[in-house]
Coordinates of C-alpha atoms in Angstrom, one line a residue:
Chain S
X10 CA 150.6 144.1 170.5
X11 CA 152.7 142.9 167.5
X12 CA 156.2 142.9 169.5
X13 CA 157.2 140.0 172.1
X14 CA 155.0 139.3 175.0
X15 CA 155.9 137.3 177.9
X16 CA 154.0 136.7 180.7
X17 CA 154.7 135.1 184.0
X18 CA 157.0 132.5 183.0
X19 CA 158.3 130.3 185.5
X20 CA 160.4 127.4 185.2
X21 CA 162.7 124.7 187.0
X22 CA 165.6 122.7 186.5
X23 CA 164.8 119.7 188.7
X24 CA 164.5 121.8 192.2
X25 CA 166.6 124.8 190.8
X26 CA 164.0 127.6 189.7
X27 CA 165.8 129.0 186.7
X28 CA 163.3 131.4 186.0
X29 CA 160.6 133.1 188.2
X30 CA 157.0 134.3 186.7
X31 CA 159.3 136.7 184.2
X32 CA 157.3 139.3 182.4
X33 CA 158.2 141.1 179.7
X34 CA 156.2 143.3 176.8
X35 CA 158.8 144.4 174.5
X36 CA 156.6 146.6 172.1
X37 CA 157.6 146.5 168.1
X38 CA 160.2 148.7 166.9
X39 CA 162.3 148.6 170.3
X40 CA 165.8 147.4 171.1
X41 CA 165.2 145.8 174.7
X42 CA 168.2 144.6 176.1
X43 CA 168.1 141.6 178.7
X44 CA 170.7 142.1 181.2
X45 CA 172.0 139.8 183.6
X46 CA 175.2 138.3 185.1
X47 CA 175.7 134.6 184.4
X48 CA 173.5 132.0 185.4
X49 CA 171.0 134.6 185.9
X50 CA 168.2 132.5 183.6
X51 CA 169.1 134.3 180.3
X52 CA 169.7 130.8 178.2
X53 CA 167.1 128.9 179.7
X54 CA 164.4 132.4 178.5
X55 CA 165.7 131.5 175.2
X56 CA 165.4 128.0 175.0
X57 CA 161.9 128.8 176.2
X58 CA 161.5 131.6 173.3
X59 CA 162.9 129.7 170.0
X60 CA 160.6 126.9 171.9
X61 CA 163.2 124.1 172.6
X62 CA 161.4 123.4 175.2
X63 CA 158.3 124.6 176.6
X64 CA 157.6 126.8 180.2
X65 CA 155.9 125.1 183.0
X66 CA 154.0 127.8 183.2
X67 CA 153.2 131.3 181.8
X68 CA 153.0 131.9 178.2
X69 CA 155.0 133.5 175.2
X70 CA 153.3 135.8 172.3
X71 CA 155.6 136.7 169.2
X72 CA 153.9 139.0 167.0
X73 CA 150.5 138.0 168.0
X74 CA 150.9 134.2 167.8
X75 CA 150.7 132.3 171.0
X76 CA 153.7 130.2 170.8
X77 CA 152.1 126.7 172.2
X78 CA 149.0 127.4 170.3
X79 CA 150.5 128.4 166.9
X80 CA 154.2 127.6 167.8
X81 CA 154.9 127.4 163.3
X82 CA 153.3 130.9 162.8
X83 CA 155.2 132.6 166.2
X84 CA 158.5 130.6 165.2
X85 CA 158.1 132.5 161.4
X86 CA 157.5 135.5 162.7
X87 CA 161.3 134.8 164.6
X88 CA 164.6 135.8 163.9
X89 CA 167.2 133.7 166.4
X90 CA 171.1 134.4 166.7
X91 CA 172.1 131.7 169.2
X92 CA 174.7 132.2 171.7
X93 CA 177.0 129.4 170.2
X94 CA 177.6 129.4 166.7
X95 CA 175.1 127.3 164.4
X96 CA 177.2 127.7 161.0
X97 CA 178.0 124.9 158.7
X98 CA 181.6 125.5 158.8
X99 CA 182.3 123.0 156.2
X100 CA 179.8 124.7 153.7
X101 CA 180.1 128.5 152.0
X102 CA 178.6 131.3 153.1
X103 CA 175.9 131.1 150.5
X104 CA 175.1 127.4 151.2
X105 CA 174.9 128.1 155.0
X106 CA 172.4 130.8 154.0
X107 CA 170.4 129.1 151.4
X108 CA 170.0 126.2 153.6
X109 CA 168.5 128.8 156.4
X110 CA 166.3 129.9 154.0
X111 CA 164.7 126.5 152.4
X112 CA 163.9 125.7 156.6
X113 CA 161.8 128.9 156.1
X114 CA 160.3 127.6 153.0
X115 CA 162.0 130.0 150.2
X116 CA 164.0 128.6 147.3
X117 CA 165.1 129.1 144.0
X118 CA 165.5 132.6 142.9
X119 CA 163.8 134.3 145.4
X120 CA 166.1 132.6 148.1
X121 CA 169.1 133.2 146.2
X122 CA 168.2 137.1 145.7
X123 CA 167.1 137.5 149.3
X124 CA 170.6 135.6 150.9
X125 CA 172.3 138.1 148.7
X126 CA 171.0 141.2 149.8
X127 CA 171.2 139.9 153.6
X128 CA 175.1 139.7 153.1
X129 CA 174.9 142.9 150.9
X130 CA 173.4 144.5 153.9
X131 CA 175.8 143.4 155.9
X132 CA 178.7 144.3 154.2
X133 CA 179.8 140.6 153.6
X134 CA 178.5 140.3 149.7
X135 CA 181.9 139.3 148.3
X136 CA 182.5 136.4 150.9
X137 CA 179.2 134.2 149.7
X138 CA 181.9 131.7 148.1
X139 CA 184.1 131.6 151.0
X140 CA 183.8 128.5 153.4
X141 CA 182.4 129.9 156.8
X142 CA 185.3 128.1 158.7
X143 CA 187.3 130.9 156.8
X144 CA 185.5 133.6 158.6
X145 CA 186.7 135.6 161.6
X146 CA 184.4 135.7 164.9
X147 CA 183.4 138.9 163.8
X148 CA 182.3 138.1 160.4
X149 CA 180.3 135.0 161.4
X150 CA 178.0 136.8 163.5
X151 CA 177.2 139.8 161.1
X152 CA 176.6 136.3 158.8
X153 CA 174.1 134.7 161.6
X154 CA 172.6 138.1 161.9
X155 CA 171.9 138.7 158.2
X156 CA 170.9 134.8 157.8
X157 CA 168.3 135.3 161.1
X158 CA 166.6 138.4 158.9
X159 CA 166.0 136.5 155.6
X160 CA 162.7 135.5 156.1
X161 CA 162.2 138.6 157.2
X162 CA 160.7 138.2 160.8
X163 CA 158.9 141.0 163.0
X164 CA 161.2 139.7 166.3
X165 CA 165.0 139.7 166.3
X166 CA 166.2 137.3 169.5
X167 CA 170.0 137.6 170.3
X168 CA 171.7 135.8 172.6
X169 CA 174.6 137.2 174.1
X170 CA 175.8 137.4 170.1
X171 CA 179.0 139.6 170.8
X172 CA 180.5 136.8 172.7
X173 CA 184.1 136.5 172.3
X174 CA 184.0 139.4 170.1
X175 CA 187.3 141.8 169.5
X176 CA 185.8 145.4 170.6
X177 CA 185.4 147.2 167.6
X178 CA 183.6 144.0 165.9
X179 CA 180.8 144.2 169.2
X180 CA 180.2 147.8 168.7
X181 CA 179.5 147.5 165.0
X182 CA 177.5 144.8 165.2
X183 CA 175.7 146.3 168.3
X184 CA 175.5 149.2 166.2
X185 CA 173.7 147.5 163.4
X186 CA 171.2 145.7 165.7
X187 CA 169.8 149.4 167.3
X188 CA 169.8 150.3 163.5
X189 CA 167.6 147.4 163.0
X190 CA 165.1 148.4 166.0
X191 CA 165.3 151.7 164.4
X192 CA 163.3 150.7 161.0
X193 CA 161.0 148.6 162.9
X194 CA 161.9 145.3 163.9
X195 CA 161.4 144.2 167.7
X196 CA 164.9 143.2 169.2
X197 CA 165.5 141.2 172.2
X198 CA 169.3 141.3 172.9
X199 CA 170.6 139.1 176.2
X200 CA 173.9 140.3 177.7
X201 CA 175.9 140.6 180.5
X202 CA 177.9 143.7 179.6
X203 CA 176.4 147.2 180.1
X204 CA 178.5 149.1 177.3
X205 CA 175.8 147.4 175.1
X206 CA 173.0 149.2 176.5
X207 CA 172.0 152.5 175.1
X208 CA 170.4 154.9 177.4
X209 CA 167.2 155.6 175.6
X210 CA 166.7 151.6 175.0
X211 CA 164.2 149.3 177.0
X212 CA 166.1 147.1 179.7
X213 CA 165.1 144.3 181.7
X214 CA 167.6 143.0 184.4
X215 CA 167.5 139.5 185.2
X216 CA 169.1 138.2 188.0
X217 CA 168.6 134.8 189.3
X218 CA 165.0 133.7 187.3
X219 CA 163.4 137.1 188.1
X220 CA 163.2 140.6 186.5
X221 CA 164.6 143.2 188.9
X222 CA 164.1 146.3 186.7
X223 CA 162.2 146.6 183.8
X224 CA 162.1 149.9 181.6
X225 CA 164.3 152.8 180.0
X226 CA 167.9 151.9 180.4
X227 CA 168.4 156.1 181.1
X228 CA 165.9 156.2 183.8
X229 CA 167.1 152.4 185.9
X230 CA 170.7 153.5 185.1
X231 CA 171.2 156.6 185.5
X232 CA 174.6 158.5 185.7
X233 CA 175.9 155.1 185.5
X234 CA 174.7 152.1 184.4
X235 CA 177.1 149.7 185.4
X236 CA 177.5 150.5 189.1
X237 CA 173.6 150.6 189.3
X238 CA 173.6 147.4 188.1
X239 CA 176.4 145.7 190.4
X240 CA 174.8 147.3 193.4
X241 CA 171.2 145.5 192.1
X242 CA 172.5 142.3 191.8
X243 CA 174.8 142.5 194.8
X244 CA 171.7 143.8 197.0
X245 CA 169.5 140.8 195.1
X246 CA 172.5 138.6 196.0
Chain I
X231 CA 182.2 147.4 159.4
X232 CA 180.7 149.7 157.4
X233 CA 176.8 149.1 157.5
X234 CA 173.9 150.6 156.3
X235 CA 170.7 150.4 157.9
X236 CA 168.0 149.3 155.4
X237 CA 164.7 148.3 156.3
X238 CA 164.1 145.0 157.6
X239 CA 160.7 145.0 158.6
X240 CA 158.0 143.3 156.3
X241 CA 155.3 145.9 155.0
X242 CA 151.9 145.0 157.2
X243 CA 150.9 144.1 153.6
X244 CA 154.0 141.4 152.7
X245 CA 152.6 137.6 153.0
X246 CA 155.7 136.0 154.7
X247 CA 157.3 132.8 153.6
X248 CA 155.5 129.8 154.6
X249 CA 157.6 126.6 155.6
X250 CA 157.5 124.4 152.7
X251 CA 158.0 120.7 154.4
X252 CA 159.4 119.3 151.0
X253 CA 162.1 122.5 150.4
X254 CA 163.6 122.0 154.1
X255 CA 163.6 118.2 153.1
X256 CA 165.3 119.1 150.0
X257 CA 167.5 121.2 151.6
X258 CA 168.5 119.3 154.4
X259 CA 169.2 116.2 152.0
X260 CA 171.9 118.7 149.9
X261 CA 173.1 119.7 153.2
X262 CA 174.6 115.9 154.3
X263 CA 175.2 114.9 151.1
X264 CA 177.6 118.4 150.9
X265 CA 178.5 117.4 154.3
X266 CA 179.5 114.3 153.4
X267 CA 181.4 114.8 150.0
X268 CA 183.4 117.6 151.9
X269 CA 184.9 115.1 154.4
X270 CA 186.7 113.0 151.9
X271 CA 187.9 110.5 154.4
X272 CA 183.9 109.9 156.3
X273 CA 183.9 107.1 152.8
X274 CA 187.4 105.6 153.2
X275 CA 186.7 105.3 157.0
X276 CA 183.5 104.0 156.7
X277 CA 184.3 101.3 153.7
X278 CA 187.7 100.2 155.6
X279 CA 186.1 98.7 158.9
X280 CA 183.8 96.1 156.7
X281 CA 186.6 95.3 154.1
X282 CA 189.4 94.2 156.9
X283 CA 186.5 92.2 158.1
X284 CA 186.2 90.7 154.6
X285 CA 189.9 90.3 153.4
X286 CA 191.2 89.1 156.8
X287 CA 189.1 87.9 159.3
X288 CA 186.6 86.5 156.3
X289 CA 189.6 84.4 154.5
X290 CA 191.2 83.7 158.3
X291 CA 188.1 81.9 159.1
X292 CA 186.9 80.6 155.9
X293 CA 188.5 77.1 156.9
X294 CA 187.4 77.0 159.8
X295 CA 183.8 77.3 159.4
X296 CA 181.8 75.0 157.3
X297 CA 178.5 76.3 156.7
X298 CA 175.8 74.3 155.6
X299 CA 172.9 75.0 152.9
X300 CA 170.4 77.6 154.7
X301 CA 167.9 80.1 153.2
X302 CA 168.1 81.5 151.0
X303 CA 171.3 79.2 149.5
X304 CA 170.9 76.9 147.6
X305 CA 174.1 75.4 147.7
X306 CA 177.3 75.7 150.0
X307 CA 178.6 78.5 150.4
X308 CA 182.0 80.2 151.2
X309 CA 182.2 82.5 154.5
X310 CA 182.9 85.5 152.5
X311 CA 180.0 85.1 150.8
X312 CA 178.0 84.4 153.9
X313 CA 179.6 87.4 155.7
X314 CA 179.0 90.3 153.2
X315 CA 175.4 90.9 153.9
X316 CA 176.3 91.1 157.5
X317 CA 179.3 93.5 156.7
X318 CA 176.6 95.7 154.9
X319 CA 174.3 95.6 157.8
X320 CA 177.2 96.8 159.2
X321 CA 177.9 99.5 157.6
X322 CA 174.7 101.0 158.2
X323 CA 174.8 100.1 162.2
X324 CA 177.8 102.0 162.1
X325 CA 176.4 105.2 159.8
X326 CA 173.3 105.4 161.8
X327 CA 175.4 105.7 165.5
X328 CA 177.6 107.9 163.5
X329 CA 174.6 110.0 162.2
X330 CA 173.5 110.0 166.3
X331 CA 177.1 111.5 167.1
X332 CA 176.9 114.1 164.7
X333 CA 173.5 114.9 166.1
X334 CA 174.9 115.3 169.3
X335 CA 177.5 117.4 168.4
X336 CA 175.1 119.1 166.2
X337 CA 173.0 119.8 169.5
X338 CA 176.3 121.3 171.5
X339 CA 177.5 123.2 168.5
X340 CA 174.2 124.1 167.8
X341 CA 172.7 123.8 164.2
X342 CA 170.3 120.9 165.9
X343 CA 168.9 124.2 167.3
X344 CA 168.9 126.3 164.0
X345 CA 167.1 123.1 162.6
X346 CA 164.6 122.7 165.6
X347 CA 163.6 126.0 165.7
X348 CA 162.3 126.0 161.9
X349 CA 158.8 126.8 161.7
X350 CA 157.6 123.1 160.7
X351 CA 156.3 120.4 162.4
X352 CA 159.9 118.7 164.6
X353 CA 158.8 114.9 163.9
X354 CA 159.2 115.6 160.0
X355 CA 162.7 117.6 161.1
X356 CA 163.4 114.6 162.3
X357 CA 162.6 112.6 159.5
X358 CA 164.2 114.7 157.0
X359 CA 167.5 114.5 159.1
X360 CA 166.8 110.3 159.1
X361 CA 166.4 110.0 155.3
X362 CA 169.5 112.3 155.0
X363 CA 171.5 109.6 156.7
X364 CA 170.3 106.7 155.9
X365 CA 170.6 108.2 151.8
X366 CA 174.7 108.1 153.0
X367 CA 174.6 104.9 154.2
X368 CA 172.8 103.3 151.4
X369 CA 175.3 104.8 149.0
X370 CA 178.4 103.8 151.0
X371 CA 176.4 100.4 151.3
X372 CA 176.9 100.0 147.5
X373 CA 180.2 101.2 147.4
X374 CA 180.8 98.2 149.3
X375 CA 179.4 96.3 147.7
X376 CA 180.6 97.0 144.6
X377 CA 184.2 96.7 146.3
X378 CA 183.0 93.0 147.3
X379 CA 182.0 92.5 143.4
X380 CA 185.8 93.6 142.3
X381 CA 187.5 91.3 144.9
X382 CA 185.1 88.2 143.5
X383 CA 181.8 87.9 145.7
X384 CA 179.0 88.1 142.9
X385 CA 175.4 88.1 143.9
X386 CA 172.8 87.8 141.1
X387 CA 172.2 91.4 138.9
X388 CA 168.4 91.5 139.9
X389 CA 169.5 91.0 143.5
X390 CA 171.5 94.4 143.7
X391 CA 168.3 96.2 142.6
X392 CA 165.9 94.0 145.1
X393 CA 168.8 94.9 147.8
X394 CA 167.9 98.8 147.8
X395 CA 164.4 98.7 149.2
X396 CA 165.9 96.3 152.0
X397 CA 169.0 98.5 152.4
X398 CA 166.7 101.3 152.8
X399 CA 164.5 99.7 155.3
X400 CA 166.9 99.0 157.6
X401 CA 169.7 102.2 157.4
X402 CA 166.0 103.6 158.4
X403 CA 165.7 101.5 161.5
X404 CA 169.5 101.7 162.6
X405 CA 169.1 105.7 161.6
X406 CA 166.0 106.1 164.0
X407 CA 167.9 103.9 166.5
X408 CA 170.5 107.0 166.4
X409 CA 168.1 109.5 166.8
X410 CA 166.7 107.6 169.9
X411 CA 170.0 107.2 171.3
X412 CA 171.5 110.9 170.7
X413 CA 168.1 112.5 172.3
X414 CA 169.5 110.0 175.4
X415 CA 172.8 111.1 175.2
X416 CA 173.6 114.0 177.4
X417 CA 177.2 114.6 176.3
X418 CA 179.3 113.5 173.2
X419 CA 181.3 112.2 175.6
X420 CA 179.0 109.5 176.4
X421 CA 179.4 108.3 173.1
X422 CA 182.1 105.5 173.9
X423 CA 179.1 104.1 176.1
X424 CA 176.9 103.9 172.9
X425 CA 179.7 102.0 171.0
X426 CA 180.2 99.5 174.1
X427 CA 176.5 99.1 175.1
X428 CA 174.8 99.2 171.4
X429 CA 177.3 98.4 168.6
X430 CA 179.2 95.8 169.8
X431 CA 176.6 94.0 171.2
X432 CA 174.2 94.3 168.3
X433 CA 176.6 93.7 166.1
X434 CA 177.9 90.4 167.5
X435 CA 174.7 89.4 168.8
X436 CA 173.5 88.9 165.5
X437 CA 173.7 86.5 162.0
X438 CA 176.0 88.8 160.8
X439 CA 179.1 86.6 161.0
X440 CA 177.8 83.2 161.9
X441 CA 174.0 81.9 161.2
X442 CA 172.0 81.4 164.1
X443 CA 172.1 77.4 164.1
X444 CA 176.1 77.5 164.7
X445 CA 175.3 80.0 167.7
X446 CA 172.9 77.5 169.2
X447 CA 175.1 74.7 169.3
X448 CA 177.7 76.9 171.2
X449 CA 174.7 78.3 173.8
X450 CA 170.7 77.8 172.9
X451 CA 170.4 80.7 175.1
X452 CA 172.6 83.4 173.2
X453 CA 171.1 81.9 169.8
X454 CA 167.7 83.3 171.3
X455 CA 169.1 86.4 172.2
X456 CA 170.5 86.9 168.4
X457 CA 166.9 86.3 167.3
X458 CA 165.5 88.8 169.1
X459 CA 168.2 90.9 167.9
X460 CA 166.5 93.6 165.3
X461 CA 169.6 94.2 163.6
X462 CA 169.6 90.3 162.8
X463 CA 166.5 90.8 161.1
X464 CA 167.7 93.6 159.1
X465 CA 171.0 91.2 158.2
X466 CA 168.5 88.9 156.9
X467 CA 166.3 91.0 154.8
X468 CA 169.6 92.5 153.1
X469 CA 170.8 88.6 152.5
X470 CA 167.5 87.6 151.0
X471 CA 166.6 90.5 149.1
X472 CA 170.5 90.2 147.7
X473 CA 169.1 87.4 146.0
X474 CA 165.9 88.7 144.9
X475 CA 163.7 87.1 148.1
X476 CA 161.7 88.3 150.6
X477 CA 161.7 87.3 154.0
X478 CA 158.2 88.2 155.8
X479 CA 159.6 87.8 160.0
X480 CA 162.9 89.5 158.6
X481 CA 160.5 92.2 157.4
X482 CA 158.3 92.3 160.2
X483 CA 160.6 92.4 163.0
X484 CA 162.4 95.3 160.9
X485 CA 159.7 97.5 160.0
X486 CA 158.1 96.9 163.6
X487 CA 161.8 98.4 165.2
X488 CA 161.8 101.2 162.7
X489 CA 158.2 102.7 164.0
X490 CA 159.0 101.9 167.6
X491 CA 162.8 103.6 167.3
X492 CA 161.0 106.4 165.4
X493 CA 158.1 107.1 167.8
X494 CA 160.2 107.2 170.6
X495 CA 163.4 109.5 168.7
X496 CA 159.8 112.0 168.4
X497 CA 159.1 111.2 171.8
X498 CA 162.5 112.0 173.1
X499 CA 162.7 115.6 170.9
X500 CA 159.8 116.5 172.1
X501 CA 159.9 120.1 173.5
X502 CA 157.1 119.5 176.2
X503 CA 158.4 115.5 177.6
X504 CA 161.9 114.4 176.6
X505 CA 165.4 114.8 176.7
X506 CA 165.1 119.3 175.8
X507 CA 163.3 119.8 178.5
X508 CA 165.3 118.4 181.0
X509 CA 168.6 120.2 179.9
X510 CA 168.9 124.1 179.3

């Protein structure tokens, strides 16, 4: 399978167990949202993912590549919108985007025209001269997103992106993300809020280092998500 | 936010980009030096610390110590001439903690992560973000000196050229030094620690204000201390070279820290061992 494979990850903090032999296929093409209250492990899957550190046991597979045994071609094949912002504030738009792009080994014109049509997709074309320190909190993610999707990777990882978001700039840009599932790439989107889940997408709910539910969002939720959930993680509790 | 879903997804038949080691070092070279030309004040803050040191403590103390004739002068010289080798070395102690602050900040803000997470091997990350630094404080080395040139303190022409390879050497040691210290650091808070417990201390445990012989006639013990200091070494391979000589143990003990500092920095960023796997 070419999407995101994880399988029986477990990992500790010292004597905390953050995470708890997780397992997760998320096949490609499929917006599969990671959902769990805070502290549930989501960060530490993440850090584990984009390989900032490594599991204690289990293993990752991102588009067919074995992330300890080929950790450059998985970490290509990656597209990673962090939780905290990782823009250059000082620099422009352009420069934070070109600089994104020489990590993954494009320059020159091919790097120039590829940053341009990530912000053209995005709708932030005209700001590629602006300083990124200008930008509002809305703008800067739709920026990390089209700067994770120049190299043009199979898996999309999000961290909890919507994060301190003003309403209608989280539904846009959750919006966008399905759209992006939608002509094939494999997303993985961590939250903790339900109104970003879509009934026909793939959920996972993670609640203190292991996965309590894993499949349609429609079928584990049912009329309503979001008092399913509470009663799962209170009855987990 | 009007946006149109286009495809993203690579054709099974598109060759995606491979990492090019020398484009992210290119890259990531522009990136400081943008960095650094964007904060204005990073060169008047870091030129101002050495130049007090020179105009007033330098010309406070010039009567009171007499220096005698040491390698590699040939004559007696004045202390503002003996102390502007050490204020360079300075200047690149300083850059290289700074460079380690800025890592750590980098790592709670989160570009280290966006840099970590590039598909190419982390020790050359690493190195690329070391040569980045140390590039700024070489150049703020020389704006120093040439600052030291303006207010009278000449060294020979040749010696300015033979300085660079010795500069470099050693803003490389101090820079890996950084790197060791910020993959330690759990907090940028912790940072005042780093400037009590490694700065200072290096920095006056060394030659760089007085030469070793005056420290061992106030204690034999501390004047052992300062030898074993690396950064002394690096002082010394900065004042030699300034006058086109070589100093082999200066050398040595400099390029010997540098590999050690650097192996461990790798060590400590290490994804499997060090410092990222013990912290989510």
């Amino acid at each position: 399978m070419a999407g995101l494979k994880i399988e029986g990850i477990t990992h500790d903090w010292g004597a905390r167990r953050a995470l708890d032999t997780v397992t997760l296929a998320v096949e490609p093409g499929r917006f599969c949202a990671l959902l769990g209250p805070n502290g549930a492990g989501k960060s530490t899957l993440f850090g584990l993912l984009t390989r900032l550190f490594v599991p204690q046991s289990g293993r990752i597979e991102v588009a067919g590549h074995d992330l300890a045994r080929e950790p450059r071609a998985a970490l290509t094949q990656m597209g990673v919108v962090f939780q905290s912002s990782t823009l250059d504030l000082d620099l422009t738009v352009r420069r934070n985007l070109l600089y994104f792009a020489a990590l993954h080994g494009l320059s020159g014109k091919d790097a120039e025209h590829r940053a341009m049509a990530a912000l053209e997709r995005l709708g932030m074309a005209e700001r590629a001269g602006e300083r990124a320190g200008a930008l509002n909190g809305g703008h800067r993610r739709r920026m990390e997103i089209a700067r994770a999707l120049i190299h043009r990777p199979k898996v999309l990882l999000l961290d909890e992106p919507t994060v301190g978001l003003d309403a209608a700039s989280r539904a846009a840009i959750v919006s966008h993300v399905h759209d992006l599932a939608t002509d094939g790439l494999t997303v993985l989107w961590a939250t903790h809020l339900v109104d970003e889940v879509h009934a026909d997408d793939r959920l996972a709910i993670l609640h203190r280092g292991r996965i309590l539910a894993d499949g349609e969002a429609g079928v584990i939720g049912g009329d309503n998500l979001s008092t399913r959930f509470l009663s799962m993680t209170k009855e987990a509790a | 936010m009007s946006v149109d879903a286009v495809s993203i997804a690579p054709p099974e038949t598109e060759r995606l980009p491979r990492a090019r080691p020398f484009v992210a070092l290119v890259a990531i070279l522009q990136r400081e030096a943008l960095r650094f030309l964007g904060q204005k004040g990073r060169l008047v803050a870091a030129l101002v610390r050495p130049l007090v040191w020179l105009f007033v403590f330098a010309a406070g103390f010039r009567a009171a110590l007499g220096l005698s004739i040491t390698p590699p002068y040939q004559t007696y010289v004045t202390y503002e001439i003996y102390i502007v080798p050490g204020l360079t070395g300075m200047i690149l102690l300083f850059n290289g903690m700074q460079s380690s602050l800025s890592l750590v900040y980098d790592r709670e803000m989160g570009s280290m992560r966006l840099l970590l997470t590039a598909p190419l091997p982390r020790w050359w990350l690493l190195f690329c973000r070391l040569l980045a630094g140390s590039l700024i404080s070489i150049l703020q080395a020389y704006a120093f000196l040439a600052i030291a040139w303006l207010y009278g303190i000449r060294f020979p022409w040749i010696g300015y050229v033979t300085a660079l390879p010795a500069l470099a050497l050693a803003a490389l040691m101090l820079g890996a030094l950084g790197l060791l210290l910020s993959s330690l650091i759990r907090q940028l808070e912790n940072f005042a620690g780093v400037m009590n417990f490694v700065i200072f201390p290096m920095f006056f445990l060394s030659s760089a204000l007085y030469p070793l012989w005056k420290m061992a006639e106030a204690s034999p013990f501390l004047r052992d201390l300062c030898a074993a200091n690396p950064f002394t070494h690096a002082v010394e391979l900065i004042r030699f070279a300034l006058y086109a000589k070589g100093n082999l143990l200066a050398f040595g003990v400099t390029t010997g820290a540098f590999v050690l500092f650097a192996a461990a920095a790798v060590w400590g960023y290490d994804p499997a061992r060090g410092f990222t796997a013990r912290k989510a």
